[in-house]
Coordinates of C-alpha atoms in Angstrom, one line a residue:
M1 CA -61.9 53.3 60.4
G2 CA -61.3 56.9 59.7
K3 CA -57.9 56.8 61.1
G4 CA -56.7 53.8 59.0
H5 CA -58.1 55.4 55.9
R6 CA -56.0 58.5 56.4
H7 CA -52.9 56.2 56.7
M8 CA -53.6 54.5 53.4
K9 CA -54.2 57.7 51.7
H10 CA -50.8 59.0 52.9
L11 CA -49.0 55.9 51.6
K12 CA -50.5 56.3 48.2
A13 CA -49.3 59.9 48.1
E14 CA -45.8 58.9 49.0
K15 CA -45.7 56.3 46.3
A16 CA -46.9 58.7 43.7
K17 CA -43.8 61.0 44.3
V18 CA -41.0 60.9 41.9
K19 CA -38.0 59.1 43.3
L20 CA -34.5 60.4 42.6
K21 CA -31.8 57.8 42.3
A22 CA -28.2 58.4 43.2
K23 CA -25.7 58.1 40.2
K24 CA -23.3 55.3 40.7
S25 CA -19.6 56.5 40.3
A26 CA -17.9 54.9 37.4
N27 CA -14.4 55.7 38.6
K28 CA -14.0 54.1 42.0
L29 CA -10.7 54.3 43.8
P30 CA -9.2 50.9 43.8
K31 CA -9.0 49.2 47.2
G32 CA -6.0 50.0 49.2
L33 CA -5.1 53.3 47.4
N34 CA -7.1 55.8 49.4
V35 CA -4.1 56.7 51.5
T36 CA -2.9 60.3 52.2
D37 CA 0.4 61.2 50.5
T38 CA 2.7 62.8 53.0
S39 CA 5.6 63.5 50.6
F40 CA 6.7 67.1 50.0
K41 CA 9.2 69.1 47.9
V42 CA 12.0 71.3 49.2
K43 CA 12.9 74.8 47.8
K44 CA 15.7 77.1 48.7
I45 CA 15.0 80.1 50.9
L46 CA 15.7 83.4 49.0
I47 CA 17.0 86.3 51.2
R48 CA 15.5 89.7 50.3
E49 CA 17.9 92.3 49.0
Q50 CA 17.3 94.5 52.1
L51 CA 18.8 91.8 54.3
Q52 CA 22.0 91.4 52.3
Q53 CA 25.3 92.7 53.6
R54 CA 26.1 96.2 52.4
D55 CA 29.2 98.3 52.3
E56 CA 29.3 100.7 55.2
T57 CA 30.2 103.6 52.8
E58 CA 27.3 102.9 50.4
V59 CA 24.4 105.3 50.3
L60 CA 21.3 103.5 51.5
S61 CA 17.8 104.4 52.5
I62 CA 16.1 103.4 55.7
R63 CA 14.9 100.2 54.0
K64 CA 18.5 99.4 53.0
L65 CA 18.0 100.1 49.3
N66 CA 20.7 101.9 47.4
I67 CA 20.3 104.5 44.6
K68 CA 20.5 101.9 41.8
D69 CA 17.7 99.9 43.3
L70 CA 15.5 103.0 43.8
L71 CA 16.1 104.2 40.2
A72 CA 15.0 100.8 39.0
R73 CA 11.8 101.1 41.0
L74 CA 11.1 104.5 39.5
Q75 CA 10.3 102.6 36.3
H76 CA 8.0 100.1 37.9
H77 CA 4.5 99.7 36.4
N78 CA 2.8 100.2 39.7
S79 CA 2.4 103.9 40.7
T80 CA 2.5 103.0 44.4
V81 CA 5.9 101.5 44.0
R82 CA 7.1 104.5 42.1
E83 CA 5.8 106.9 44.7
E84 CA 7.4 104.9 47.5
A85 CA 10.7 104.9 45.7
L86 CA 10.6 108.7 45.4
K87 CA 9.9 109.1 49.1
Q88 CA 13.0 106.9 49.9
L89 CA 15.0 108.8 47.4
K90 CA 14.1 112.2 49.0
E91 CA 15.0 110.7 52.4
I92 CA 18.5 109.9 51.0
L93 CA 18.9 113.4 49.5
L94 CA 18.1 114.9 52.9
R95 CA 20.4 112.6 54.9
Y96 CA 23.5 112.5 52.9
P97 CA 25.7 115.5 51.9
P98 CA 25.8 116.4 48.2
R99 CA 29.4 115.2 47.6
D100 CA 28.3 111.6 48.3
L101 CA 25.7 111.8 45.5
H102 CA 27.9 113.4 42.7
A103 CA 28.7 110.0 41.2
H104 CA 25.0 109.3 40.8
L105 CA 24.1 112.8 39.4
N106 CA 23.5 111.7 35.8
P107 CA 21.1 108.7 36.5
L108 CA 19.4 110.7 39.3
L109 CA 18.5 113.6 37.0
R110 CA 17.4 111.4 34.2
G111 CA 15.3 109.1 36.4
V112 CA 13.6 111.8 38.4
A113 CA 13.0 114.2 35.6
A114 CA 11.4 111.5 33.5
L115 CA 8.7 111.2 36.2
S116 CA 7.6 114.8 35.4
L117 CA 5.7 113.1 32.5
D118 CA 4.0 110.5 34.7
K119 CA 0.3 110.0 34.3
E120 CA -0.3 110.1 38.1
K121 CA -0.5 113.5 39.7
D122 CA 1.1 112.5 43.1
V123 CA 4.1 110.9 41.3
R124 CA 4.6 114.1 39.2
R125 CA 4.5 116.3 42.3
D126 CA 6.8 114.1 44.3
S127 CA 9.3 114.0 41.4
L128 CA 9.4 117.8 41.3
N129 CA 10.1 117.9 45.0
A130 CA 12.9 115.4 44.6
L131 CA 14.3 117.3 41.6
S132 CA 14.4 120.5 43.6
L133 CA 16.4 118.7 46.3
I134 CA 18.9 117.4 43.7
L135 CA 19.4 120.7 42.0
R136 CA 19.6 123.0 45.0
P137 CA 23.2 122.2 46.2
I138 CA 24.7 121.8 42.7
S139 CA 26.9 124.6 41.3
K140 CA 26.2 126.2 37.9
E141 CA 29.4 124.7 36.4
R142 CA 28.6 121.2 37.5
L143 CA 25.0 121.4 36.2
T144 CA 25.9 122.7 32.8
P145 CA 26.4 119.3 31.1
Y146 CA 22.9 118.2 32.2
C147 CA 20.9 121.3 31.2
D148 CA 19.9 119.8 27.8
I149 CA 18.3 116.8 29.7
L150 CA 16.2 119.1 31.9
I151 CA 15.2 121.4 29.0
S152 CA 14.2 118.4 26.9
Y153 CA 11.9 117.0 29.6
L154 CA 10.5 120.5 30.1
S155 CA 9.7 120.8 26.4
C156 CA 8.0 117.4 26.4
A157 CA 5.9 118.3 29.4
M158 CA 4.8 121.7 28.0
T159 CA 3.7 120.0 24.7
H160 CA 2.3 116.9 26.3
I161 CA -1.1 115.6 25.0
N162 CA -2.3 115.1 28.6
P163 CA -3.6 118.5 29.8
N164 CA -2.8 117.6 33.5
V165 CA 0.9 117.0 32.6
K166 CA 0.9 120.2 30.6
E167 CA -0.4 122.1 33.6
D168 CA 2.2 120.6 35.9
S169 CA 4.9 121.6 33.4
L170 CA 4.6 125.1 34.9
L171 CA 5.6 123.7 38.3
L172 CA 8.6 122.0 36.6
L173 CA 9.5 125.4 35.1
D174 CA 9.4 127.0 38.6
V175 CA 11.9 124.4 39.9
L176 CA 14.3 125.1 37.0
A177 CA 13.9 128.9 37.4
Q178 CA 14.8 128.7 41.1
N179 CA 17.8 126.5 40.6
C180 CA 19.2 127.0 37.1
G181 CA 17.9 130.3 35.7
S182 CA 20.9 130.7 33.4
A183 CA 20.0 127.5 31.6
L184 CA 16.5 128.8 30.9
A185 CA 17.8 132.1 29.6
K186 CA 20.2 130.3 27.2
N187 CA 17.5 128.0 26.0
S188 CA 14.8 130.6 25.8
H189 CA 14.5 130.1 22.0
K190 CA 13.2 126.6 22.8
I191 CA 10.9 127.5 25.6
L192 CA 9.2 130.7 24.3
P193 CA 7.4 128.9 21.4
N194 CA 5.9 126.4 23.9
F195 CA 4.5 129.3 26.0
L196 CA 2.7 130.6 22.9
G197 CA 1.3 127.2 22.3
M198 CA -0.1 127.0 25.8
I199 CA -2.3 130.1 25.4
C200 CA -3.0 130.1 21.7
R201 CA -3.1 127.9 18.6
L202 CA -2.1 128.4 15.1
H203 CA -4.5 129.7 12.4
S204 CA -5.0 127.7 9.3
D205 CA -2.7 128.2 6.3
I206 CA -5.1 130.6 4.8
K207 CA -5.0 132.9 7.8
P208 CA -1.5 132.9 9.2
G209 CA -0.9 133.9 12.8
R210 CA -2.2 132.8 16.2
Q211 CA -5.5 133.0 18.0
L212 CA -6.3 132.5 21.7
T213 CA -7.6 129.2 23.0
T214 CA -10.4 129.2 25.6
T215 CA -9.1 127.0 28.4
L216 CA -6.9 124.0 29.1
N217 CA -9.5 121.8 30.8
S218 CA -12.7 122.1 32.8
K219 CA -10.9 122.7 36.1
N220 CA -9.4 126.0 35.1
T221 CA -11.1 129.1 33.7
S222 CA -9.3 130.8 30.8
A223 CA -8.3 133.7 33.0
K224 CA -6.8 131.5 35.7
W225 CA -4.9 129.4 33.2
R226 CA -3.5 132.5 31.4
I227 CA -2.5 133.9 34.8
K228 CA -0.4 130.8 35.4
V229 CA 1.2 130.9 32.0
L230 CA 1.9 134.7 31.9
E231 CA 3.4 134.7 35.4
R232 CA 6.0 132.1 34.3
L233 CA 6.5 133.9 31.0
A234 CA 7.2 137.1 32.9
N235 CA 9.8 135.2 34.9
I236 CA 11.4 133.9 31.7
F237 CA 11.7 137.4 30.3
T238 CA 13.1 138.8 33.6
S239 CA 15.7 136.0 33.7
L240 CA 16.5 136.6 30.0
V241 CA 17.2 140.3 30.7
Y242 CA 19.2 139.6 33.9
H243 CA 21.5 137.1 32.3
E244 CA 21.9 139.3 29.2
K245 CA 23.0 142.2 31.4
H246 CA 25.4 139.9 33.3
R247 CA 26.8 138.5 30.0
R248 CA 27.4 142.0 28.7
S249 CA 29.0 143.3 31.9
T250 CA 31.5 140.4 31.8
G251 CA 31.8 140.4 28.0
S252 CA 35.3 142.0 28.1
N253 CA 36.7 138.9 29.7
A254 CA 34.7 136.4 27.6
L255 CA 37.2 136.1 24.8
Q256 CA 40.1 135.5 27.1
K257 CA 38.3 132.6 28.8
T258 CA 37.0 131.0 25.7
G259 CA 39.1 128.6 23.6
A260 CA 38.5 127.0 20.2
V261 CA 39.7 123.6 19.4
K262 CA 41.3 122.9 16.0
G263 CA 41.1 119.6 14.2
Y264 CA 44.7 118.7 14.8
A265 CA 44.9 119.8 18.4
R266 CA 46.2 117.1 20.8
Y267 CA 45.3 118.9 24.0
V268 CA 42.7 121.3 25.3
P269 CA 43.5 124.3 27.5
V270 CA 41.0 123.9 30.3
Y271 CA 42.7 126.4 32.5
G272 CA 44.0 129.9 31.7
S273 CA 47.7 130.6 32.1
R274 CA 47.3 133.6 34.4
S275 CA 44.8 132.3 36.9
T276 CA 43.0 129.1 37.8
Q277 CA 39.6 130.1 36.4
V278 CA 37.8 127.5 34.3
G279 CA 38.0 128.2 30.6
E280 CA 35.0 127.4 28.4
V281 CA 35.9 125.2 25.4
D282 CA 33.6 125.0 22.4
F283 CA 34.2 121.9 20.3
D284 CA 31.7 122.9 17.6
K285 CA 32.6 126.4 16.5
D286 CA 35.5 127.3 14.2
P287 CA 38.2 129.6 15.6
S288 CA 37.3 132.2 13.0
S289 CA 33.9 132.5 14.5
M290 CA 35.0 133.8 17.8
A291 CA 33.2 137.1 17.1
S292 CA 29.9 135.3 17.5
C293 CA 30.5 135.4 21.3
A294 CA 29.3 139.0 21.1
E295 CA 25.8 137.9 20.1
G296 CA 23.1 137.8 22.8
I297 CA 21.6 134.9 24.6
L298 CA 18.6 135.2 22.3
P299 CA 19.4 136.7 18.8
M300 CA 17.4 139.9 18.2
G301 CA 15.9 138.5 15.0
E302 CA 14.4 135.5 16.8
F303 CA 13.4 137.7 19.8
A304 CA 11.6 140.1 17.5
K305 CA 9.7 137.1 15.9
H306 CA 8.5 135.9 19.3
V307 CA 7.5 139.5 20.3
D308 CA 5.6 140.0 17.1
L309 CA 3.4 137.0 17.9
L310 CA 3.2 137.7 21.6
M311 CA 2.1 141.3 21.8
P312 CA -1.2 140.9 19.9
L313 CA -2.0 137.9 22.1
I314 CA -1.3 140.0 25.2
S315 CA -3.7 142.7 24.0
D316 CA -6.4 140.0 23.3
I317 CA -6.0 138.5 26.7
W318 CA -6.3 141.9 28.4
L319 CA -9.4 142.8 26.3
E320 CA -11.1 139.6 27.6
V321 CA -10.9 140.7 31.2
C322 CA -11.0 144.5 31.0
P323 CA -14.4 146.3 31.3
D324 CA -15.8 147.5 27.9
G325 CA -17.0 151.0 28.8
R326 CA -14.7 154.0 28.7
T327 CA -14.3 156.1 31.8
E328 CA -14.0 159.9 32.2
S329 CA -10.6 161.5 32.6
N330 CA -8.9 161.1 36.1
T331 CA -11.4 158.4 37.2
E332 CA -10.3 154.9 37.9
T333 CA -11.5 151.9 36.0
T334 CA -12.4 149.1 38.4
I335 CA -11.2 145.7 37.4
S336 CA -11.4 142.3 39.1
S337 CA -8.6 140.7 41.2
E338 CA -7.9 138.3 38.3
A339 CA -7.6 141.1 35.9
A340 CA -5.2 143.0 38.2
T341 CA -3.0 139.9 38.5
L342 CA -3.0 139.5 34.7
L343 CA -2.1 143.2 34.3
T344 CA 0.9 142.7 36.7
S345 CA 2.3 139.9 34.5
I346 CA 1.6 141.8 31.3
V347 CA 3.4 145.0 32.3
E348 CA 6.3 143.0 33.5
I349 CA 6.6 141.2 30.2
V350 CA 6.4 144.4 28.2
L351 CA 8.9 146.2 30.4
S352 CA 11.3 143.3 30.0
I353 CA 11.0 143.5 26.3
T354 CA 11.8 147.2 26.3
E355 CA 14.8 146.6 28.5
Y356 CA 16.1 143.9 26.2
V357 CA 15.7 146.2 23.2
D358 CA 17.5 149.0 25.1
M359 CA 20.5 146.7 25.6
L360 CA 21.2 147.1 21.9
E361 CA 22.4 150.6 22.3
H362 CA 25.8 149.8 21.0
D363 CA 24.6 147.6 18.1
H364 CA 24.2 148.8 14.6
D365 CA 20.6 147.9 14.3
A366 CA 19.5 149.3 17.7
E367 CA 17.7 152.3 16.5
R368 CA 15.9 150.4 13.8
T369 CA 14.7 147.7 16.3
R370 CA 13.4 150.4 18.7
H371 CA 11.5 152.2 16.0
W372 CA 10.1 148.9 14.7
F373 CA 8.7 148.0 18.1
R374 CA 7.2 151.4 18.7
D375 CA 5.6 151.7 15.2
A376 CA 4.2 148.2 15.5
F377 CA 2.7 148.3 19.0
C378 CA 2.4 151.8 20.4
N379 CA -1.0 152.7 18.9
A380 CA -2.5 149.4 20.0
Y381 CA -1.0 149.9 23.5
M382 CA -2.6 153.3 23.8
K383 CA -5.9 152.1 22.6
N384 CA -6.1 148.9 24.7
F385 CA -4.4 149.9 27.9
L386 CA -4.3 153.7 28.3
S387 CA -7.8 154.4 27.1
R388 CA -9.1 153.2 30.5
F389 CA -6.1 154.4 32.6
P390 CA -5.8 154.5 35.6
Y391 CA -7.1 151.2 37.1
G392 CA -8.4 150.2 40.5
K393 CA -8.8 146.7 41.9
M394 CA -12.0 145.4 43.5
R395 CA -11.4 144.7 47.2
Q396 CA -12.2 141.3 48.6
L397 CA -14.9 141.7 51.4
N398 CA -14.2 139.9 54.7
N399 CA -17.9 139.8 55.5
P400 CA -19.9 139.4 52.3
R401 CA -23.2 139.4 54.3
R402 CA -23.0 143.0 55.0
R403 CA -25.3 145.3 53.0
Q404 CA -23.9 146.9 49.9
E405 CA -24.9 150.4 51.1
D406 CA -22.7 150.0 54.1
F407 CA -19.6 150.4 51.9
S408 CA -18.5 153.5 50.0
Q409 CA -16.9 153.2 46.6
A410 CA -13.5 154.0 48.1
Q411 CA -13.8 151.2 50.5
L412 CA -14.7 148.7 47.8
T413 CA -11.7 149.4 45.6
E414 CA -7.9 149.4 46.0
K415 CA -5.4 151.4 43.9
C416 CA -3.3 149.4 41.5
L417 CA -0.4 151.7 42.1
Q418 CA 2.4 149.4 40.9
Q419 CA 0.5 148.4 37.7
N420 CA -0.4 152.0 36.9
L421 CA 3.2 153.2 37.4
A422 CA 4.4 150.4 35.1
L423 CA 1.9 151.4 32.4
C424 CA 3.2 155.0 32.6
R425 CA 6.7 153.8 32.3
I426 CA 5.9 151.8 29.2
H427 CA 4.3 154.8 27.5
V428 CA 7.2 157.0 28.5
W429 CA 9.6 154.5 26.8
F430 CA 7.5 154.7 23.6
V431 CA 7.7 158.5 23.8
S432 CA 11.5 158.4 24.3
V433 CA 11.9 156.6 21.0
V434 CA 10.2 159.4 19.0
K435 CA 12.6 161.7 17.2
R436 CA 12.7 165.3 18.6
N437 CA 11.7 166.9 15.4
K438 CA 8.6 164.7 15.0
Q439 CA 5.4 166.0 16.5
F440 CA 3.0 163.9 18.6
S441 CA -0.4 163.0 17.5
K442 CA -3.3 164.4 19.5
T443 CA -4.0 161.0 21.1
A444 CA -0.4 160.6 22.2
R445 CA -0.3 164.1 23.7
D446 CA -3.5 163.5 25.6
H447 CA -2.1 160.3 27.1
C448 CA 1.1 162.1 28.1
E449 CA -0.9 164.8 29.9
S450 CA -3.1 162.2 31.6
I451 CA 0.0 160.3 32.8
L452 CA 1.6 163.5 34.2
R453 CA -1.7 164.4 36.1
Y454 CA -1.8 160.9 37.6
L455 CA 1.9 161.1 38.5
D456 CA 1.6 164.5 40.1
D457 CA -1.3 163.1 42.2
V458 CA 0.8 160.1 43.2
I459 CA 3.7 162.2 44.3
V460 CA 1.5 164.6 46.4
N461 CA -0.3 161.7 48.2
W462 CA 2.7 159.3 48.3
H463 CA 2.5 156.7 51.1
D464 CA 3.3 153.3 49.6
S465 CA 7.0 152.5 50.1
S466 CA 6.7 149.1 48.2
A467 CA 6.2 150.9 44.9
L468 CA 9.1 153.3 45.4
P469 CA 11.5 151.4 43.0
Q470 CA 8.8 151.5 40.3
L471 CA 8.3 155.3 40.9
T472 CA 12.0 156.1 40.7
E473 CA 12.4 154.1 37.5
L474 CA 9.5 156.0 36.0
L475 CA 10.9 159.4 37.0
R476 CA 14.3 158.5 35.6
A477 CA 12.8 157.5 32.3
L478 CA 10.5 160.5 32.2
F479 CA 13.2 163.2 32.8
L480 CA 16.4 161.6 31.4
K481 CA 15.1 159.7 28.4
A482 CA 11.8 161.2 27.4
G483 CA 12.3 164.8 28.8
P484 CA 13.9 166.3 25.6
V485 CA 11.2 164.8 23.4
L486 CA 8.4 166.0 25.7
N487 CA 9.8 169.5 25.9
A488 CA 10.2 169.7 22.1
N489 CA 6.5 168.8 21.8
G490 CA 5.4 171.4 24.4
V491 CA 4.6 169.1 27.3
D492 CA 5.6 170.9 30.5
L493 CA 7.5 168.8 33.1
S494 CA 8.2 171.7 35.5
N495 CA 5.3 171.1 37.8
T496 CA 6.2 167.5 38.3
L497 CA 9.8 168.5 39.0
R498 CA 8.7 171.0 41.7
L499 CA 6.6 168.3 43.3
I500 CA 9.6 166.0 43.4
L501 CA 11.7 168.7 45.1
K502 CA 8.9 169.2 47.8
A503 CA 8.5 165.4 48.2
S504 CA 12.3 164.9 48.7
S505 CA 12.3 167.4 51.6
R506 CA 9.0 166.2 53.0
L507 CA 9.5 162.4 53.1
S508 CA 11.0 161.1 56.3
K509 CA 12.4 157.8 55.1
K510 CA 16.0 157.9 54.1
E511 CA 15.5 155.5 51.2
A512 CA 12.9 157.7 49.5
Q513 CA 15.0 160.8 50.1
S514 CA 18.2 159.2 48.6
R515 CA 16.4 157.9 45.6
L516 CA 14.7 161.2 44.7
S517 CA 18.0 163.1 45.4
L518 CA 19.8 160.8 43.0
I519 CA 17.3 161.6 40.3
L520 CA 17.6 165.3 40.9
G521 CA 21.4 165.0 40.7
D522 CA 21.2 163.1 37.4
I523 CA 18.9 165.8 36.0
M524 CA 21.4 168.5 37.0
L525 CA 24.3 166.6 35.3
E526 CA 22.4 165.9 32.1
Y527 CA 23.4 168.7 29.7
N528 CA 20.4 168.1 27.3
L529 CA 17.8 169.1 29.8
N530 CA 17.9 172.8 29.3
E531 CA 14.2 173.4 30.0
L532 CA 14.4 171.6 33.3
H533 CA 17.6 173.4 34.3
R534 CA 15.8 176.8 33.9

């Protein structure tokens, strides 16, 4: 009975459950139509471009793509495609001789230089490598028509809103400096304002001028960023001075090789009548303006405007990294390695400025420009740079775990010999501009005596042959240019001259002996140096 009762109870529970009914399909497939359709469509087979037949003389990559195909891929929206096209383009540049690529030079330069503004870092770096391969074998004459393209992309990169593109513009500048330095010198009036914009910003209209910016982005400290900018700026000034010297040395033949084109001329004299040298033809200038060829690469008025903005910025940059406290006389001021690198670029820039101003020796406004530069910046230079002179660099320790007392102060610092000699040379240039009948101020005299004491110590303990060119240039400026002014103000140079005589006989290296001997010979031949002759 109990067993049957349980069965009935189970049946009642099953009946009480909710029953789900299957929905009947309203759209039933009619009978006889549920048959598989085996029909198909036919399309033509498209052969990829790499498999097409190419001319044997055509320039192709390993994947059988020509330069036109690769340049089209450089504009692809996918960064991977652009990067792969650059790799194949570099492979073509390495495999084929430059003469096979001359017909494609214009689209190559435009396409590759445009990628220096790309948003992807890898694409920008690969484009700079490819651009270096393109520019390396090209001669200066063949590259001249394309310089404006390269300078335009450089200006766009240096003023780009993306800080990463702006930072990589310095690498683009390095590529151009290595392969077409003359183009940078001729277009320095376009590049120098962009440099100023990379380390400073304009004041408001109420306060004209410029003030330093802190940093470009979070990845760079202000000191590291300014080191990068000032190093390139120093290269630009050095290139400017070099090409200006070269232009002045060949200036006598410039007018013979330059031709002006009149409005009614039917032909252009591309070659001279006496030789097969290429003649430069200016289609813009009037024949009556041929005298303008005597002007410099960068006009002195524009150069002075850039210098007037740059020199205060250089002082501000140096004051940020230099120690605040003043040191006693004849003791070194210890600076960091970053500060020493900054100082190297700063003195190179200032020396280039003085050399460029000195090249005006035959111009009517030369003396006025020199006195302007000295009056505007000499006092600030002595206050900011020479008040803590000389400088020593903090040495990097190989084993930082060693105790501090295991090192002496001499072992912890290195002498910044080249930087100190360059600082001396700048001050000597300022001294040489002073008129002989004008007396020094007490500060200027103290700095002159401090420099002479430092120089005497360097000559006595001379051991660094790498700084020999800097030393000889300083001695030449000291005796030949500033010597009469120093003697007129009672600054004695006889002790330094005796030390040079001893050093020239003591040094064993022929290069040092010959350089010092040449300086002594020039002193003997200079008729104005009566005090030294005695």
